[in-house]
Amino acid sequence: MTLRVKRIRDFCGRLGIEVPLLSAPMTGITTPELVAAVSNAGGLGILAADLMSPEEIISAAAQTKRLTDRPFGINLRIPPRDRGSLEQAEKVAYALSDLRKELGLEEKVDFSRFSEPEFESQLEAVLETGVPVVSCTFGGFREVYGEKLHQAGVYILGAATTLREAKVQRAADSDAVILQGVEAGGPRLYFESDPEEASVGLSVLLPEAARALKLPLIASGGIGSAFSVKGAMMAGASAVMVGSALACSPEAGAPKLMRDAMIAASDTATCLTDLFSGRLERVMKNGLIEALSRAGVRSAGYPYQRYIMQDMMEAAVRAGRQDLLRMPVGQAVNAFSCRSAAETLSEIRTALLEVIELMDKEGK
């Protein structure tokens, strides 16, 4: 058995999974049903607990456990150091006041009601669920949190968008690193690198990290076909993470408006913008992004921008306004179809088993 294949099998053994396949924690899209589907397929489903209260985390984990008896993980967002500009947030809210009225919302955004889940309480809830794997995005766990997780026997996955960030995750005692290429849908997971320098393609990032790090690496971004799976594993990944390829499945929580848009999308359908959440993210282009950009509206930063847009996105779904909806989708959107998660996972599982066998035979 080669060293690379041994690392892959050791990774699977440590997580208690059959194939090196993980699902991306997509806030608002990942459901207990989707997490269970991935775990039941022999991979590791990951719940997106980023914006959940402690009670919601415990409830979602319990629901997932009713759907699968296999391991799954939970993702948390590291609280931001820079919380954006309240002054700019008020300007953005004013610019959107007419549209808010059109959608049946209060024209004025009440920032006094803005709050986010308390991170330490979220972490305690995650520990209470007893999940064996916890991933973190937007940074690495502080030493005190990492120690608490490791003492509980939890395996830590840290996310990075550059080689420098991957090394920071290693220094933060992550057990494995998720490498997010710029092809990925949803928020960019940068934390040490600025958004522009963090826009590195997976085909560049993965081989560099494989040479520099001895940790298991999980490839994320544009993973949705047998070809992309095999390419990532051959380039040095110990596992792959699938997001957009599952977002359109019946098990996912994406609204029908988004599913319909994904079916009709081309390879140029997405763009990077910070106008929905305050962080740069890959979403499908629409009229709202174009109008705000043309008007020179500048994002208020994360998390204020997310708060401003949250009720508008809910109203857009109710109104059937695809032109206003935030649709976080990866760059390979044209490769995805609205088939069941089981069908997509079966294809990826087969590709993984084939490439591991090939690597073992060829001594790679």
Short mmCIF file of C-alpha atoms in Angstrom, two decimals:
data_model
loop_
_atom_site.label_atom_id
_atom_site.label_comp_id
_atom_site.label_asym_id
_atom_site.label_seq_id
_atom_site.Cartn_x
_atom_site.Cartn_y
_atom_site.Cartn_z
CA MET A 1 0.00 0.00 0.00
CA THR A 2 1.41 3.42 -0.97
CA LEU A 3 1.75 6.28 1.53
CA ARG A 4 -0.97 8.29 -0.24
CA VAL A 5 -3.44 5.41 -0.24
CA LYS A 6 -2.59 4.63 3.39
CA ARG A 7 -3.35 8.26 4.31
CA ILE A 8 -6.72 8.05 2.56
CA ARG A 9 -7.62 4.80 4.31
CA ASP A 10 -6.39 6.06 7.67
CA PHE A 11 -8.54 9.18 7.21
CA CYS A 12 -11.62 7.09 6.45
CA GLY A 13 -10.87 4.78 9.37
CA ARG A 14 -10.51 7.65 11.81
CA LEU A 15 -13.83 9.13 10.75
CA GLY A 16 -15.57 5.75 10.58
CA ILE A 17 -16.57 6.17 6.93
CA GLU A 18 -16.29 3.86 3.93
CA VAL A 19 -15.29 6.34 1.22
CA PRO A 20 -13.44 9.69 1.47
CA LEU A 21 -16.51 11.78 0.66
CA LEU A 22 -17.90 14.69 2.69
CA SER A 23 -20.80 17.06 2.10
CA ALA A 24 -20.31 20.80 2.29
CA PRO A 25 -22.15 22.54 5.14
CA MET A 26 -24.44 24.82 3.09
CA THR A 27 -26.41 27.14 5.37
CA GLY A 28 -30.09 27.09 4.44
CA ILE A 29 -29.58 24.21 2.00
CA THR A 30 -28.06 21.38 4.03
CA THR A 31 -30.82 19.53 5.87
CA PRO A 32 -30.74 16.53 8.23
CA GLU A 33 -32.11 14.50 5.29
CA LEU A 34 -29.18 15.50 3.08
CA VAL A 35 -26.62 14.88 5.84
CA ALA A 36 -28.09 11.43 6.46
CA ALA A 37 -28.08 10.63 2.73
CA VAL A 38 -24.33 11.31 2.54
CA SER A 39 -23.56 9.32 5.67
CA ASN A 40 -25.78 6.44 4.54
CA ALA A 41 -23.84 6.39 1.26
CA GLY A 42 -20.66 5.70 3.23
CA GLY A 43 -19.40 9.27 3.43
CA LEU A 44 -19.64 11.97 6.09
CA GLY A 45 -22.55 14.38 6.03
CA ILE A 46 -21.94 17.73 7.75
CA LEU A 47 -24.68 19.86 9.30
CA ALA A 48 -24.40 23.62 8.84
CA ALA A 49 -24.96 24.93 12.36
CA ASP A 50 -23.39 28.32 11.59
CA LEU A 51 -26.48 30.41 12.35
CA MET A 52 -28.32 27.94 14.61
CA SER A 53 -29.12 28.51 18.25
CA PRO A 54 -27.86 25.84 20.69
CA GLU A 55 -31.37 24.40 20.87
CA GLU A 56 -31.59 24.21 17.07
CA ILE A 57 -28.21 22.45 16.90
CA ILE A 58 -29.32 19.77 19.35
CA SER A 59 -32.64 19.35 17.56
CA ALA A 60 -31.06 19.08 14.08
CA ALA A 61 -28.50 16.55 15.33
CA ALA A 62 -31.25 14.46 16.94
CA GLN A 63 -33.26 14.52 13.71
CA THR A 64 -30.19 13.41 11.75
CA LYS A 65 -29.58 10.55 14.19
CA ARG A 66 -33.10 9.32 13.53
CA LEU A 67 -32.26 9.11 9.81
CA THR A 68 -28.84 7.46 10.04
CA ASP A 69 -26.83 5.37 12.48
CA ARG A 70 -23.58 6.37 10.77
CA PRO A 71 -21.14 9.17 11.70
CA PHE A 72 -21.81 12.77 10.70
CA GLY A 73 -20.28 16.13 11.58
CA ILE A 74 -21.30 19.68 12.44
CA ASN A 75 -19.86 22.96 11.12
CA LEU A 76 -19.45 26.22 13.06
CA ARG A 77 -18.37 29.67 11.89
CA ILE A 78 -15.60 31.40 13.80
CA PRO A 79 -16.92 34.82 14.96
CA PRO A 80 -15.58 37.67 12.80
CA ARG A 81 -12.98 40.07 14.16
CA ASP A 82 -14.23 42.87 11.88
CA ARG A 83 -17.99 43.20 12.09
CA GLY A 84 -18.40 45.65 9.21
CA SER A 85 -19.76 49.20 9.30
CA LEU A 86 -23.07 50.10 10.91
CA GLU A 87 -22.92 53.48 9.19
CA GLN A 88 -22.61 51.81 5.77
CA ALA A 89 -25.30 49.31 6.76
CA GLU A 90 -27.75 52.17 7.28
CA LYS A 91 -26.86 53.54 3.84
CA VAL A 92 -27.44 50.16 2.21
CA ALA A 93 -30.76 49.74 4.01
CA TYR A 94 -31.85 53.19 2.78
CA ALA A 95 -30.89 52.29 -0.80
CA LEU A 96 -33.07 49.18 -0.55
CA SER A 97 -36.05 50.84 1.16
CA ASP A 98 -38.24 51.04 -1.97
CA LEU A 99 -37.59 47.42 -2.83
CA ARG A 100 -38.29 46.38 0.74
CA LYS A 101 -41.64 48.17 0.54
CA GLU A 102 -42.39 46.43 -2.77
CA LEU A 103 -41.76 43.09 -1.05
CA GLY A 104 -44.13 43.94 1.79
CA LEU A 105 -41.39 44.55 4.37
CA GLU A 106 -40.73 47.46 6.70
CA GLU A 107 -38.83 50.06 4.71
CA LYS A 108 -36.48 50.78 7.61
CA VAL A 109 -34.18 48.05 8.93
CA ASP A 110 -34.17 47.88 12.73
CA PHE A 111 -30.53 47.28 13.63
CA SER A 112 -31.31 47.26 17.35
CA ARG A 113 -32.79 43.78 16.82
CA PHE A 114 -29.64 42.42 15.19
CA SER A 115 -28.09 39.51 17.04
CA GLU A 116 -26.17 36.31 16.29
CA PRO A 117 -25.91 33.01 18.16
CA GLU A 118 -23.33 33.06 20.96
CA PHE A 119 -20.35 30.98 19.80
CA GLU A 120 -19.42 29.35 23.10
CA SER A 121 -23.00 28.22 23.63
CA GLN A 122 -23.06 26.79 20.10
CA LEU A 123 -19.84 24.89 20.82
CA GLU A 124 -21.23 23.45 24.05
CA ALA A 125 -24.31 22.30 22.16
CA VAL A 126 -22.15 20.63 19.51
CA LEU A 127 -20.22 18.79 22.24
CA GLU A 128 -23.52 17.72 23.78
CA THR A 129 -24.58 16.05 20.52
CA GLY A 130 -21.56 13.75 20.69
CA VAL A 131 -20.70 14.06 16.97
CA PRO A 132 -17.23 12.70 16.13
CA VAL A 133 -16.28 15.47 13.67
CA VAL A 134 -16.49 19.26 13.83
CA SER A 135 -15.45 21.60 11.03
CA CYS A 136 -14.78 25.32 11.31
CA THR A 137 -14.98 28.06 8.71
CA PHE A 138 -13.92 31.73 8.64
CA GLY A 139 -10.89 30.88 10.80
CA GLY A 140 -9.42 28.28 13.12
CA PHE A 141 -10.49 27.31 16.63
CA ARG A 142 -8.76 29.16 19.44
CA GLU A 143 -6.51 26.90 21.51
CA VAL A 144 -8.97 26.62 24.38
CA TYR A 145 -11.75 25.44 22.03
CA GLY A 146 -9.50 23.08 20.10
CA GLU A 147 -8.33 21.47 23.33
CA LYS A 148 -11.90 21.03 24.52
CA LEU A 149 -12.89 19.33 21.25
CA HIS A 150 -9.85 17.06 21.21
CA GLN A 151 -10.39 16.10 24.85
CA ALA A 152 -13.85 14.96 23.80
CA GLY A 153 -12.32 12.83 21.03
CA VAL A 154 -13.57 15.11 18.24
CA TYR A 155 -11.74 15.23 14.90
CA ILE A 156 -11.30 18.84 13.72
CA LEU A 157 -11.53 19.98 10.09
CA GLY A 158 -10.28 23.51 9.41
CA ALA A 159 -11.04 25.33 6.14
CA ALA A 160 -8.55 27.36 4.08
CA THR A 161 -8.47 29.22 0.76
CA THR A 162 -4.69 29.68 0.46
CA LEU A 163 -1.56 27.78 1.41
CA ARG A 164 -0.87 30.32 4.14
CA GLU A 165 -4.30 29.74 5.68
CA ALA A 166 -3.81 25.97 5.45
CA LYS A 167 -0.61 26.36 7.48
CA VAL A 168 -2.51 28.48 10.02
CA GLN A 169 -5.08 25.69 10.37
CA ARG A 170 -2.26 23.22 10.93
CA ALA A 171 -0.82 25.51 13.64
CA ALA A 172 -4.31 25.71 15.17
CA ASP A 173 -4.19 21.91 15.62
CA SER A 174 -6.70 21.00 12.93
CA ASP A 175 -6.55 17.28 12.16
CA ALA A 176 -7.29 17.83 8.46
CA VAL A 177 -7.70 20.83 6.16
CA ILE A 178 -10.54 21.60 3.76
CA LEU A 179 -9.07 23.40 0.74
CA GLN A 180 -11.72 25.62 -0.84
CA GLY A 181 -10.97 26.54 -4.45
CA VAL A 182 -12.42 29.68 -5.98
CA GLU A 183 -14.77 27.44 -8.02
CA ALA A 184 -16.82 26.68 -4.88
CA GLY A 185 -20.28 28.07 -4.34
CA GLY A 186 -21.32 30.12 -1.31
CA PRO A 187 -19.12 32.20 0.98
CA ARG A 188 -15.37 32.29 0.42
CA LEU A 189 -13.81 30.88 3.60
CA TYR A 190 -10.83 33.25 3.80
CA PHE A 191 -9.68 34.58 7.17
CA GLU A 192 -5.96 35.46 6.95
CA SER A 193 -5.79 36.24 3.24
CA ASP A 194 -7.71 39.12 1.71
CA PRO A 195 -10.57 38.24 -0.68
CA GLU A 196 -8.59 38.93 -3.84
CA GLU A 197 -5.56 36.81 -2.97
CA ALA A 198 -7.86 34.11 -1.61
CA SER A 199 -9.33 33.57 -5.08
CA VAL A 200 -7.09 30.61 -5.89
CA GLY A 201 -8.28 27.74 -8.09
CA LEU A 202 -8.32 24.27 -6.58
CA SER A 203 -6.01 22.93 -9.31
CA VAL A 204 -3.31 25.33 -8.08
CA LEU A 205 -4.02 25.24 -4.35
CA LEU A 206 -4.26 21.47 -3.90
CA PRO A 207 -0.87 20.36 -5.31
CA GLU A 208 0.93 23.15 -3.40
CA ALA A 209 -0.70 22.16 -0.12
CA ALA A 210 -0.05 18.46 -0.77
CA ARG A 211 3.68 19.21 -1.08
CA ALA A 212 3.81 21.47 1.96
CA LEU A 213 1.53 19.76 4.49
CA LYS A 214 1.45 16.27 5.95
CA LEU A 215 -2.18 16.52 7.00
CA PRO A 216 -5.11 14.95 5.14
CA LEU A 217 -6.47 17.45 2.60
CA ILE A 218 -10.13 17.66 1.55
CA ALA A 219 -10.74 19.13 -1.92
CA SER A 220 -13.70 21.51 -2.22
CA GLY A 221 -14.87 23.50 -5.25
CA GLY A 222 -16.18 22.22 -8.57
CA ILE A 223 -16.43 18.64 -7.27
CA GLY A 224 -19.47 17.02 -8.83
CA SER A 225 -18.42 14.60 -11.56
CA ALA A 226 -16.30 11.47 -11.78
CA PHE A 227 -13.68 13.46 -13.70
CA SER A 228 -13.33 16.19 -11.06
CA VAL A 229 -13.26 13.63 -8.25
CA LYS A 230 -10.46 11.62 -9.85
CA GLY A 231 -8.49 14.77 -10.69
CA ALA A 232 -8.61 16.01 -7.08
CA MET A 233 -7.55 12.68 -5.63
CA MET A 234 -4.68 12.31 -8.09
CA ALA A 235 -3.53 15.86 -7.24
CA GLY A 236 -3.08 15.00 -3.57
CA ALA A 237 -6.47 15.09 -1.85
CA SER A 238 -7.30 12.53 0.83
CA ALA A 239 -11.02 13.21 0.37
CA VAL A 240 -13.46 15.34 -1.61
CA MET A 241 -16.22 17.65 -0.39
CA VAL A 242 -19.40 17.98 -2.46
CA GLY A 243 -21.75 20.95 -2.21
CA SER A 244 -23.52 22.35 -5.26
CA ALA A 245 -23.82 18.89 -6.84
CA LEU A 246 -26.22 18.01 -4.00
CA ALA A 247 -27.93 21.40 -3.60
CA CYS A 248 -30.53 20.66 -6.25
CA SER A 249 -31.51 17.25 -4.87
CA PRO A 250 -34.91 16.66 -3.22
CA GLU A 251 -33.15 16.04 0.10
CA ALA A 252 -31.70 19.58 0.13
CA GLY A 253 -33.44 22.70 1.38
CA ALA A 254 -32.88 24.92 -1.68
CA PRO A 255 -36.06 26.74 -2.77
CA LYS A 256 -37.67 25.71 -6.08
CA LEU A 257 -36.65 29.06 -7.59
CA MET A 258 -33.01 28.14 -7.09
CA ARG A 259 -33.46 24.59 -8.39
CA ASP A 260 -35.09 25.92 -11.55
CA ALA A 261 -32.26 28.40 -12.05
CA MET A 262 -29.63 25.67 -11.62
CA ILE A 263 -31.23 23.48 -14.29
CA ALA A 264 -31.13 26.29 -16.85
CA ALA A 265 -27.68 27.65 -15.90
CA SER A 266 -24.62 27.87 -18.14
CA ASP A 267 -20.94 27.77 -17.20
CA THR A 268 -20.93 31.59 -16.95
CA ALA A 269 -23.97 31.77 -14.67
CA THR A 270 -22.14 32.62 -11.44
CA CYS A 271 -20.20 35.58 -10.10
CA LEU A 272 -18.38 36.67 -6.95
CA THR A 273 -20.12 39.35 -4.89
CA ASP A 274 -20.26 40.60 -1.30
CA LEU A 275 -23.68 42.22 -1.70
CA PHE A 276 -25.69 39.40 -0.11
CA SER A 277 -23.73 38.55 3.03
CA GLY A 278 -20.90 41.07 3.33
CA ARG A 279 -18.35 38.37 2.53
CA LEU A 280 -17.26 37.60 -0.99
CA GLU A 281 -19.24 34.59 -2.18
CA ARG A 282 -20.02 32.77 -5.40
CA VAL A 283 -23.68 33.01 -6.35
CA MET A 284 -25.77 32.92 -9.49
CA LYS A 285 -26.00 36.27 -11.25
CA ASN A 286 -29.30 38.09 -11.03
CA GLY A 287 -30.96 41.47 -11.50
CA LEU A 288 -30.45 42.61 -7.91
CA ILE A 289 -26.67 42.20 -8.04
CA GLU A 290 -26.56 44.06 -11.35
CA ALA A 291 -28.78 46.91 -10.10
CA LEU A 292 -26.88 47.42 -6.83
CA SER A 293 -23.53 47.31 -8.61
CA ARG A 294 -24.71 49.79 -11.25
CA ALA A 295 -25.96 52.11 -8.52
CA GLY A 296 -22.58 51.98 -6.76
CA VAL A 297 -24.02 50.47 -3.56
CA ARG A 298 -21.13 49.24 -1.40
CA SER A 299 -21.50 46.29 0.97
CA ALA A 300 -21.70 47.01 4.70
CA GLY A 301 -19.52 43.99 5.44
CA TYR A 302 -20.25 40.79 7.32
CA PRO A 303 -22.46 40.23 9.26
CA TYR A 304 -24.43 43.50 8.88
CA GLN A 305 -25.00 42.96 5.16
CA ARG A 306 -26.34 39.47 5.80
CA TYR A 307 -28.78 40.86 8.36
CA ILE A 308 -30.03 43.52 5.93
CA MET A 309 -30.64 40.97 3.19
CA GLN A 310 -32.02 38.09 5.25
CA ASP A 311 -35.70 39.00 5.36
CA MET A 312 -35.51 40.23 1.76
CA MET A 313 -34.37 36.79 0.61
CA GLU A 314 -37.24 35.15 2.49
CA ALA A 315 -39.66 37.61 0.88
CA ALA A 316 -38.15 36.97 -2.56
CA VAL A 317 -38.97 33.26 -2.20
CA ARG A 318 -42.54 34.04 -1.15
CA ALA A 319 -42.94 36.42 -4.09
CA GLY A 320 -41.36 34.05 -6.63
CA ARG A 321 -38.70 36.66 -7.43
CA GLN A 322 -35.75 34.71 -8.81
CA ASP A 323 -34.22 38.05 -9.90
CA LEU A 324 -33.76 39.00 -6.24
CA LEU A 325 -32.80 35.68 -4.68
CA ARG A 326 -29.37 34.78 -3.30
CA MET A 327 -28.45 31.47 -4.92
CA PRO A 328 -25.08 30.14 -3.70
CA VAL A 329 -23.85 27.80 -6.42
CA GLY A 330 -20.42 26.65 -7.59
CA GLN A 331 -18.75 27.47 -10.89
CA ALA A 332 -19.53 24.04 -12.37
CA VAL A 333 -23.27 24.62 -12.02
CA ASN A 334 -23.93 23.49 -15.59
CA ALA A 335 -22.82 19.98 -14.64
CA PHE A 336 -25.52 19.53 -12.01
CA SER A 337 -29.06 18.25 -12.35
CA CYS A 338 -31.93 17.79 -9.94
CA ARG A 339 -31.49 14.08 -9.37
CA SER A 340 -31.62 12.44 -5.98
CA ALA A 341 -28.68 12.73 -3.62
CA ALA A 342 -28.34 8.93 -3.73
CA GLU A 343 -27.76 8.98 -7.51
CA THR A 344 -25.09 11.68 -7.33
CA LEU A 345 -23.40 10.07 -4.34
CA SER A 346 -23.36 6.67 -6.05
CA GLU A 347 -21.54 8.16 -9.04
CA ILE A 348 -18.99 9.93 -6.84
CA ARG A 349 -18.50 6.88 -4.62
CA THR A 350 -17.75 4.72 -7.67
CA ALA A 351 -15.23 7.28 -8.95
CA LEU A 352 -13.50 7.41 -5.58
CA LEU A 353 -13.18 3.64 -5.29
CA GLU A 354 -11.84 3.44 -8.86
CA VAL A 355 -9.19 6.12 -8.39
CA ILE A 356 -8.00 4.71 -5.05
CA GLU A 357 -7.63 1.27 -6.63
CA LEU A 358 -5.73 2.80 -9.56
CA MET A 359 -3.40 4.76 -7.25
CA ASP A 360 -2.67 1.62 -5.29
CA LYS A 361 -1.88 -0.40 -8.43
CA GLU A 362 0.34 2.30 -9.92
CA GLY A 363 2.14 2.92 -6.63
CA LYS A 364 1.09 6.60 -6.37
#
